[in-house]
mmCIF file of N, CA and C in Angstrom:
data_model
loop_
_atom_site.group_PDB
_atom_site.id
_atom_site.type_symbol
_atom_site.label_atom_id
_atom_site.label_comp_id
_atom_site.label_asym_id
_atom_site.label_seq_id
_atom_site.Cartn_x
_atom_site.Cartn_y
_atom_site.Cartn_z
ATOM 1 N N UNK A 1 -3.358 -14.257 -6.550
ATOM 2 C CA UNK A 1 -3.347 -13.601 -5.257
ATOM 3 C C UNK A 1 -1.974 -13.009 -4.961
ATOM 4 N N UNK A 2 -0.853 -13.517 -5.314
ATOM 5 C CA UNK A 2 0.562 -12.729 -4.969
ATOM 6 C C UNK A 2 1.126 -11.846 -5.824
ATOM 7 N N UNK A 3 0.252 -11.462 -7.281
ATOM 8 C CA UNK A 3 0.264 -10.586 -7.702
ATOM 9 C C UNK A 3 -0.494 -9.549 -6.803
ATOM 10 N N UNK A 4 -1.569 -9.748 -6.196
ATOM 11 C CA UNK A 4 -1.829 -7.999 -5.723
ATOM 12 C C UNK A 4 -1.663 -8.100 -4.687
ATOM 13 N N UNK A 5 -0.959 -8.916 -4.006
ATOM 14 C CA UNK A 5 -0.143 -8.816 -2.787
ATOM 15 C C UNK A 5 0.727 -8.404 -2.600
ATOM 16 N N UNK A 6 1.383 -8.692 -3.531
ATOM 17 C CA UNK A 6 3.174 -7.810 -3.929
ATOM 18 C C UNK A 6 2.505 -6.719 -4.438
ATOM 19 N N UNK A 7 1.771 -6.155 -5.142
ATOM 20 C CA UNK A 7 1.899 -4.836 -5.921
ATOM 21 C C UNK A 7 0.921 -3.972 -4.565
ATOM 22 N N UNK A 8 0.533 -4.210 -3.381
ATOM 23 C CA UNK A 8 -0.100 -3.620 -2.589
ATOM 24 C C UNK A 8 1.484 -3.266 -1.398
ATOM 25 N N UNK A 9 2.200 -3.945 -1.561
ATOM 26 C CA UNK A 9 3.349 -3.741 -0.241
ATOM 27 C C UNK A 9 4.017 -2.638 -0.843
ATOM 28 N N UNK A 10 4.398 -2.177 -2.100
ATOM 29 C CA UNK A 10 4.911 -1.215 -1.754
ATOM 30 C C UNK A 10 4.161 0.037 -1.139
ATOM 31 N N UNK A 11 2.944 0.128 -2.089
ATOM 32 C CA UNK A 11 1.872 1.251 -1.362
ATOM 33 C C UNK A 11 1.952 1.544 0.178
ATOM 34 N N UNK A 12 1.812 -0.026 0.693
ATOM 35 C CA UNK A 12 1.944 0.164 2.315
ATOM 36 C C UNK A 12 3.038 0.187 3.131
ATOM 37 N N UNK A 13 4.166 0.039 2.294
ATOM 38 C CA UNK A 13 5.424 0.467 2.749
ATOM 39 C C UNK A 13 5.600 2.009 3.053
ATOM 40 N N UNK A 14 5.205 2.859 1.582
ATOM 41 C CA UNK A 14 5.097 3.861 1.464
ATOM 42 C C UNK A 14 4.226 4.800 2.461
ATOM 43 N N UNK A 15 3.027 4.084 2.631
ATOM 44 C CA UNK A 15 2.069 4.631 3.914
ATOM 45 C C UNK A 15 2.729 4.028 5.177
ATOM 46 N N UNK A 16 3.283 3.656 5.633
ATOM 47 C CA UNK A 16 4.142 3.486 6.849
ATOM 48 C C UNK A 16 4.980 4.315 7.236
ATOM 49 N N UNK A 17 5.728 4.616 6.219
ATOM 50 C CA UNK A 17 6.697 5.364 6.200
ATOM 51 C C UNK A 17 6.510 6.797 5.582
ATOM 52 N N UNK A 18 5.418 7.274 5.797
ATOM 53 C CA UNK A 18 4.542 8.573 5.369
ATOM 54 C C UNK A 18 3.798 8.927 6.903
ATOM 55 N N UNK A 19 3.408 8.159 7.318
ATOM 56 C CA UNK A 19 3.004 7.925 8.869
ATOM 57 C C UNK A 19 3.831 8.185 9.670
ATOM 58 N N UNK A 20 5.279 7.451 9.802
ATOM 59 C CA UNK A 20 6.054 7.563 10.869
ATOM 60 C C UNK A 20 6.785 8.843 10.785
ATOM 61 N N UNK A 21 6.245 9.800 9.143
ATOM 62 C CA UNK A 21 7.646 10.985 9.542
ATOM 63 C C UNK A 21 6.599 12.333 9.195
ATOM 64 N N UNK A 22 5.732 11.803 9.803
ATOM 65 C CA UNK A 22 4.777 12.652 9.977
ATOM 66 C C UNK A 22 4.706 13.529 11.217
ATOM 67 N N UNK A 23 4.640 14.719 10.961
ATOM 68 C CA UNK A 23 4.796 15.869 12.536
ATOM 69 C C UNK A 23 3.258 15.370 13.276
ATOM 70 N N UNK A 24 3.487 14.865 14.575
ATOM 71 C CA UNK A 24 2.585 14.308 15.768
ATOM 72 C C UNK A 24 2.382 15.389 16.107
ATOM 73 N N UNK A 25 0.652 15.522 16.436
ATOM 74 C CA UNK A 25 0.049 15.966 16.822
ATOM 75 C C UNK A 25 0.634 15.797 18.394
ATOM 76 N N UNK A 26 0.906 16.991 19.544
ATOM 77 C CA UNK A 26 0.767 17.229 20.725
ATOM 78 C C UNK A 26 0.194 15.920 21.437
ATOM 79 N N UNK A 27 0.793 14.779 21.952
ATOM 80 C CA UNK A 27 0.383 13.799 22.798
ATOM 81 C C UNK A 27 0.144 12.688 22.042
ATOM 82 N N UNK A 28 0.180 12.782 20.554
ATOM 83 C CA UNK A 28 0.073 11.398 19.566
ATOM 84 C C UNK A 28 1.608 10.503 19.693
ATOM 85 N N UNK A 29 1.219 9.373 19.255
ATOM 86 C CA UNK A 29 2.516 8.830 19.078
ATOM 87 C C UNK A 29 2.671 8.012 17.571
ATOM 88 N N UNK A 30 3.838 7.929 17.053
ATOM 89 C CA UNK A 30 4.159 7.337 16.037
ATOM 90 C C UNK A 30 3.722 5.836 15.879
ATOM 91 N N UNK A 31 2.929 5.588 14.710
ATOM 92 C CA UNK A 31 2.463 4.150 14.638
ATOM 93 C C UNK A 31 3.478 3.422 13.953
ATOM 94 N N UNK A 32 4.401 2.055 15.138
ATOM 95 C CA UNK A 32 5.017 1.181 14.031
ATOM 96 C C UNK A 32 4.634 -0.378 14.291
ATOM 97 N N UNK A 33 5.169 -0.909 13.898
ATOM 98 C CA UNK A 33 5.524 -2.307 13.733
ATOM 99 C C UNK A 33 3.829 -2.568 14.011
ATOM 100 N N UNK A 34 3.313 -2.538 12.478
ATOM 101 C CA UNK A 34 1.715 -2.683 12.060
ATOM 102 C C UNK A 34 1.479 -3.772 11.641
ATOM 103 N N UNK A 35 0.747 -4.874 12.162
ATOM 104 C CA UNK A 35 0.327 -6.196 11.833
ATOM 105 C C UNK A 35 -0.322 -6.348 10.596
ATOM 106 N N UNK A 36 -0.581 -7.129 10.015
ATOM 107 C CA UNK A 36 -1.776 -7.480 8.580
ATOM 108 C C UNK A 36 -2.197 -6.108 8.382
ATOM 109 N N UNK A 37 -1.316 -5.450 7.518
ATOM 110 C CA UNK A 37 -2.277 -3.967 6.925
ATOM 111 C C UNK A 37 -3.113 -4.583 5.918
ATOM 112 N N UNK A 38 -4.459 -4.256 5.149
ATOM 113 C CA UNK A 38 -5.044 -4.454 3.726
ATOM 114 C C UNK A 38 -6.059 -3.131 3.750
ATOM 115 N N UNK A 39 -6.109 -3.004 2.853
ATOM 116 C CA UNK A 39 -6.312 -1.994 1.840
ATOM 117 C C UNK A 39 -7.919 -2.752 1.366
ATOM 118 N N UNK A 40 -8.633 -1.333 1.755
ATOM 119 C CA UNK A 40 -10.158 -1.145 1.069
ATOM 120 C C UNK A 40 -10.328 -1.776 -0.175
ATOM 121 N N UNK A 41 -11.245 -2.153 -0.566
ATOM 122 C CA UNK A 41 -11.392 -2.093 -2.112
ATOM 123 C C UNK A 41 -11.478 -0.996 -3.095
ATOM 124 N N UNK A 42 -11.622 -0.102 -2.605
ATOM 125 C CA UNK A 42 -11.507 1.097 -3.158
ATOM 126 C C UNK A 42 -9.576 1.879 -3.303
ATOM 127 N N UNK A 43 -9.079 1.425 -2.072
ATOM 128 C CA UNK A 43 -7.638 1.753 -1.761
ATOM 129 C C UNK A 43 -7.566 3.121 -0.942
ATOM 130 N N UNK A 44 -8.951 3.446 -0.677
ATOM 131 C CA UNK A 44 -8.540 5.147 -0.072
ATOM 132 C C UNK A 44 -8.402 4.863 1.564
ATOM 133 N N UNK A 45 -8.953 3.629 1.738
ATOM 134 C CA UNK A 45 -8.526 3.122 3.206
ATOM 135 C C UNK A 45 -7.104 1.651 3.480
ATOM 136 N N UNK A 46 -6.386 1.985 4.725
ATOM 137 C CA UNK A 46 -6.051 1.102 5.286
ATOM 138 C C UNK A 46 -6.143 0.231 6.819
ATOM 139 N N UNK A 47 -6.637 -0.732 7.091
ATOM 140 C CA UNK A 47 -6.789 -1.225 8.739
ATOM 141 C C UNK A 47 -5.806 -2.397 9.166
ATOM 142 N N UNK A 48 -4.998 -2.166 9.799
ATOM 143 C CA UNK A 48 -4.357 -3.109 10.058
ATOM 144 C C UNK A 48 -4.625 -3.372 12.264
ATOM 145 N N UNK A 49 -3.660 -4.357 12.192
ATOM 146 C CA UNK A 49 -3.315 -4.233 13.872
ATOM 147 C C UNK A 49 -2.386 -4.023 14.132
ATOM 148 N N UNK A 50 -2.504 -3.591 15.827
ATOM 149 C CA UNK A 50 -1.561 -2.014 16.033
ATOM 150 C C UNK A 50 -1.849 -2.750 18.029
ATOM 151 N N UNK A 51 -0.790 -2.472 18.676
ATOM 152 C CA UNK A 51 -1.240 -3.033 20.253
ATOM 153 C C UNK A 51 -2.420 -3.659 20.515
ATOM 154 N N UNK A 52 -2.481 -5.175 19.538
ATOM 155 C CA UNK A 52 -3.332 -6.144 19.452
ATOM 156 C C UNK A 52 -5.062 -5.519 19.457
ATOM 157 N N UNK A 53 -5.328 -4.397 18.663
ATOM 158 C CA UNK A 53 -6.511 -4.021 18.813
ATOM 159 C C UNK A 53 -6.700 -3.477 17.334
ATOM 160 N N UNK A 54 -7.417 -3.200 16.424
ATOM 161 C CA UNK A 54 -7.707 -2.713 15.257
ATOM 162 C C UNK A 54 -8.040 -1.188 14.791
ATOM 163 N N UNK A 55 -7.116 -0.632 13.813
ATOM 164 C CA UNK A 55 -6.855 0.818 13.903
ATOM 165 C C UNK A 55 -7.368 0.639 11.904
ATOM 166 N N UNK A 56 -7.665 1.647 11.592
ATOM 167 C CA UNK A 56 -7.980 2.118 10.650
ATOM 168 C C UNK A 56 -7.554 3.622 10.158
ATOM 169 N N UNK A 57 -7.079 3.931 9.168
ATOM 170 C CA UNK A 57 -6.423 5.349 8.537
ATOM 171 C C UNK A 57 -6.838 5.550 7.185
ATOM 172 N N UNK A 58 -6.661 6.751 6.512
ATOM 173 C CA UNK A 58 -6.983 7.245 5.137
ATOM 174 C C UNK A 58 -5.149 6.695 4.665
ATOM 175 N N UNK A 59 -5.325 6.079 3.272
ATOM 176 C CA UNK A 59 -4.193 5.795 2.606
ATOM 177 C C UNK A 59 -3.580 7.713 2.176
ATOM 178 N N UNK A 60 -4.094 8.605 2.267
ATOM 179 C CA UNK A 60 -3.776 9.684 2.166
ATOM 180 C C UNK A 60 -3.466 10.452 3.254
ATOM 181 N N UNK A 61 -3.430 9.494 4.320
ATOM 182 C CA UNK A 61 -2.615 10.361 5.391
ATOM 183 C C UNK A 61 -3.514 10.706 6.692
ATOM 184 N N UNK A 62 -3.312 10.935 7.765
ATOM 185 C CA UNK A 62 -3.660 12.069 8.664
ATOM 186 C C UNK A 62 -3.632 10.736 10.075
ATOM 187 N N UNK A 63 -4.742 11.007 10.443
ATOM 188 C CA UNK A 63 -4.832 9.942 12.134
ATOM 189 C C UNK A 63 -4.946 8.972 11.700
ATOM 190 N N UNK A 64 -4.847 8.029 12.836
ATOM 191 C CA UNK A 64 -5.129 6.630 12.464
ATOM 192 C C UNK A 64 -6.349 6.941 13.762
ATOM 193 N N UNK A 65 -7.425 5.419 13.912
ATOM 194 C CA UNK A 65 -8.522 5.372 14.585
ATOM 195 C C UNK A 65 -8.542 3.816 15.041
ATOM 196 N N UNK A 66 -8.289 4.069 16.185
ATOM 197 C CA UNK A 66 -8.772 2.443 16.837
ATOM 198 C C UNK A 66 -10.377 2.533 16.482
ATOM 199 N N UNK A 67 -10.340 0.885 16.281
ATOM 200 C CA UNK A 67 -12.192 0.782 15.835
ATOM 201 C C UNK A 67 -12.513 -0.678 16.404
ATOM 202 N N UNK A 68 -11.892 -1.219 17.143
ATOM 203 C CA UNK A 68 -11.854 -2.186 17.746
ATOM 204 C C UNK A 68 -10.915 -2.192 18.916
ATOM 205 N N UNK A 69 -11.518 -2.155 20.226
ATOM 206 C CA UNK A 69 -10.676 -2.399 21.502
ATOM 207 C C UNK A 69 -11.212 -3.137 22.200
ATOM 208 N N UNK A 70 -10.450 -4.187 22.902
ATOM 209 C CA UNK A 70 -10.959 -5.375 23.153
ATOM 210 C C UNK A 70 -9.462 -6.080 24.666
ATOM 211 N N UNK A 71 -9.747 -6.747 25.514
ATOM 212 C CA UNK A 71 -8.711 -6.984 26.150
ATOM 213 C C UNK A 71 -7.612 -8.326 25.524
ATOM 214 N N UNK A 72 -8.722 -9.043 24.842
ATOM 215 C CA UNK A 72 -8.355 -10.249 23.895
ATOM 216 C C UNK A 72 -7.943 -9.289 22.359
ATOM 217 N N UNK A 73 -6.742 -10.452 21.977
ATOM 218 C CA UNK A 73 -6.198 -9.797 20.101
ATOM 219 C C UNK A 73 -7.289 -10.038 19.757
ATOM 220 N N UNK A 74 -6.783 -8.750 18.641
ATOM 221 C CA UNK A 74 -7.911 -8.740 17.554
ATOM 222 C C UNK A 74 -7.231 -8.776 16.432
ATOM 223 N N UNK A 75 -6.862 -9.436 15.562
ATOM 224 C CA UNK A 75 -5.989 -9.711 14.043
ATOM 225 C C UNK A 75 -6.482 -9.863 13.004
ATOM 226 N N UNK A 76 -5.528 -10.016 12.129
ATOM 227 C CA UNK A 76 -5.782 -10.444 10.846
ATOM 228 C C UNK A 76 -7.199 -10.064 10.241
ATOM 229 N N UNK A 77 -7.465 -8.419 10.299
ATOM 230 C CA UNK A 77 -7.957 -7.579 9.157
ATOM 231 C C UNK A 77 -8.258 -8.009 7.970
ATOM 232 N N UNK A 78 -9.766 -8.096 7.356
ATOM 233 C CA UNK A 78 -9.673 -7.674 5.897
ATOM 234 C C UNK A 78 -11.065 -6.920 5.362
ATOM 235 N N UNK A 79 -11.016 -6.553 4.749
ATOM 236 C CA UNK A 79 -12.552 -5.727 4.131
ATOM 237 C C UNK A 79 -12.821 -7.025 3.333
ATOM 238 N N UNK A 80 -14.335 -6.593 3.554
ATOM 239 C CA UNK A 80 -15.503 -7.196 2.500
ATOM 240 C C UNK A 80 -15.356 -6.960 1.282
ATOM 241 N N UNK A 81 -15.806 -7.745 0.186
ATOM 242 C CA UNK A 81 -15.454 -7.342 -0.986
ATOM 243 C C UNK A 81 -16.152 -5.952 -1.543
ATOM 244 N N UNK A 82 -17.497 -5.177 -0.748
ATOM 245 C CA UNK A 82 -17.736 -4.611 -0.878
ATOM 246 C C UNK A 82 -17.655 -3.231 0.132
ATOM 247 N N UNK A 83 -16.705 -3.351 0.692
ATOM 248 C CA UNK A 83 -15.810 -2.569 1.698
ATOM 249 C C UNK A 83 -16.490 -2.029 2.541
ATOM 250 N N UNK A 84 -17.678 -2.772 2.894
ATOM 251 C CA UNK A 84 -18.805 -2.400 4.072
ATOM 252 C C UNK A 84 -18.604 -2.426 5.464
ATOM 253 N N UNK A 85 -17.810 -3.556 5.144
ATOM 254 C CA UNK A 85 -17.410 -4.307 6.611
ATOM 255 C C UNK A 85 -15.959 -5.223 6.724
ATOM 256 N N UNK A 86 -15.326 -5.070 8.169
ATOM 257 C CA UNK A 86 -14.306 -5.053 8.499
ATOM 258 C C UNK A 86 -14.168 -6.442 9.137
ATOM 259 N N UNK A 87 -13.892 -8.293 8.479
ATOM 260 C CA UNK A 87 -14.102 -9.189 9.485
ATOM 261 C C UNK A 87 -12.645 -9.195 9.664
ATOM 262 N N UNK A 88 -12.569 -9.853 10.826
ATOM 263 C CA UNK A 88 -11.064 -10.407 11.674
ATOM 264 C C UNK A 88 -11.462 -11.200 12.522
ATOM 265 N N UNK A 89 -10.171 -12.064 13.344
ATOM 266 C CA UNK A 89 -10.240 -12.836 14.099
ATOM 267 C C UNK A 89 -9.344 -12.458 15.535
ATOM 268 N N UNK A 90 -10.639 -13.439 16.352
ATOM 269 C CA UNK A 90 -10.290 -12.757 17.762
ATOM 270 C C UNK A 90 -10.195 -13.828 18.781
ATOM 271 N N UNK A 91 -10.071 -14.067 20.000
ATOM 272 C CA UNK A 91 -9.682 -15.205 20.946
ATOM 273 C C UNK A 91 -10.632 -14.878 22.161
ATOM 274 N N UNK A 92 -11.306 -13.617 21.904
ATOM 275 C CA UNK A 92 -12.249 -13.176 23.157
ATOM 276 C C UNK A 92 -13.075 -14.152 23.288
ATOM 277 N N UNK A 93 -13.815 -15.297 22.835
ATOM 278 C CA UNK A 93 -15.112 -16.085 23.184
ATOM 279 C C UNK A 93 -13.830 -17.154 23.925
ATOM 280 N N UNK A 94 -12.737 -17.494 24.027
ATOM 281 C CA UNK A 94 -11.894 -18.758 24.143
ATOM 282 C C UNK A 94 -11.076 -19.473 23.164
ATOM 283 N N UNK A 95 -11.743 -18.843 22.337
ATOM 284 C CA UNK A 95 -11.446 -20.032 21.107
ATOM 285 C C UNK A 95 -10.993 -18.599 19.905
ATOM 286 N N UNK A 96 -10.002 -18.829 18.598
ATOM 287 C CA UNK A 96 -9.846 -17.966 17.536
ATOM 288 C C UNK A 96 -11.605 -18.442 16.666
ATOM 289 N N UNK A 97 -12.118 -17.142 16.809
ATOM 290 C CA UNK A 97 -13.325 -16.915 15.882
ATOM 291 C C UNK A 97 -13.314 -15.579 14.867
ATOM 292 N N UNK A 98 -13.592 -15.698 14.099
ATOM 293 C CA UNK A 98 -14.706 -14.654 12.991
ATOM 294 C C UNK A 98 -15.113 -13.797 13.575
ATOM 295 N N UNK A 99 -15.287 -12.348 13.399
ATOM 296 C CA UNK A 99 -15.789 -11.268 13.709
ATOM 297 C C UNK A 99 -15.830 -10.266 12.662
ATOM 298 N N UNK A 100 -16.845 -9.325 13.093
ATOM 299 C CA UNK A 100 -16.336 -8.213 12.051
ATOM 300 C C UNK A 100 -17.594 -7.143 12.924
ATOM 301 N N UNK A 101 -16.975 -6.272 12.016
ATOM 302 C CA UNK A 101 -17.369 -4.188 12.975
ATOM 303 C C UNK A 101 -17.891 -4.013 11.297
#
């Protein structure tokens, strides 16, 4: 596991910092300090958390997309092994539970 953990941070270093010096669209703002990024199984996606709510982007660039908004965090992102589905954990029922979009 810390083999493709380490060999995934630079990628997402690189997409961070491909993101932040990116010319904003008229009223967008720069995405930083990004919680648990992971990477699709495929790699053409990334979802991390972003103002405790869940955003999703192309590893090739362009918008990012909230896909989870919620008044309770929503964290710790990961795809399915078959990159169908998006579970994380959330505090909205009271308690940290399992979810997924």
């Amino acid at each position: 596991m810390r083999a493709r953990l380490s060999a995934s941070l630079p990628l997402i270093s690189l997409l961070a910092a491909g993101i932040a010096s990116a010319q904003l669209p008229k009223g967008a703002q720069p995405i930083t300090m990004v919680y648990y990024p992971a990477l699709s199984p495929d790699g053409k996606t990334v979802v991390f958390e972003w103002i405790e709510d869940l955003w999703i982007a192309s590893t090739s660039g362009g918008e990012a997309r909230r896909i989870v908004q919620h008044p309770a965090r929503d964290a710790y992102p990961r795809f399915t092994p078959d990159g169908k589905r998006i579970v994380f954990s959330s505090d909205r029922s009271g308690s940290l539970q399992i979810w997924s979009v």
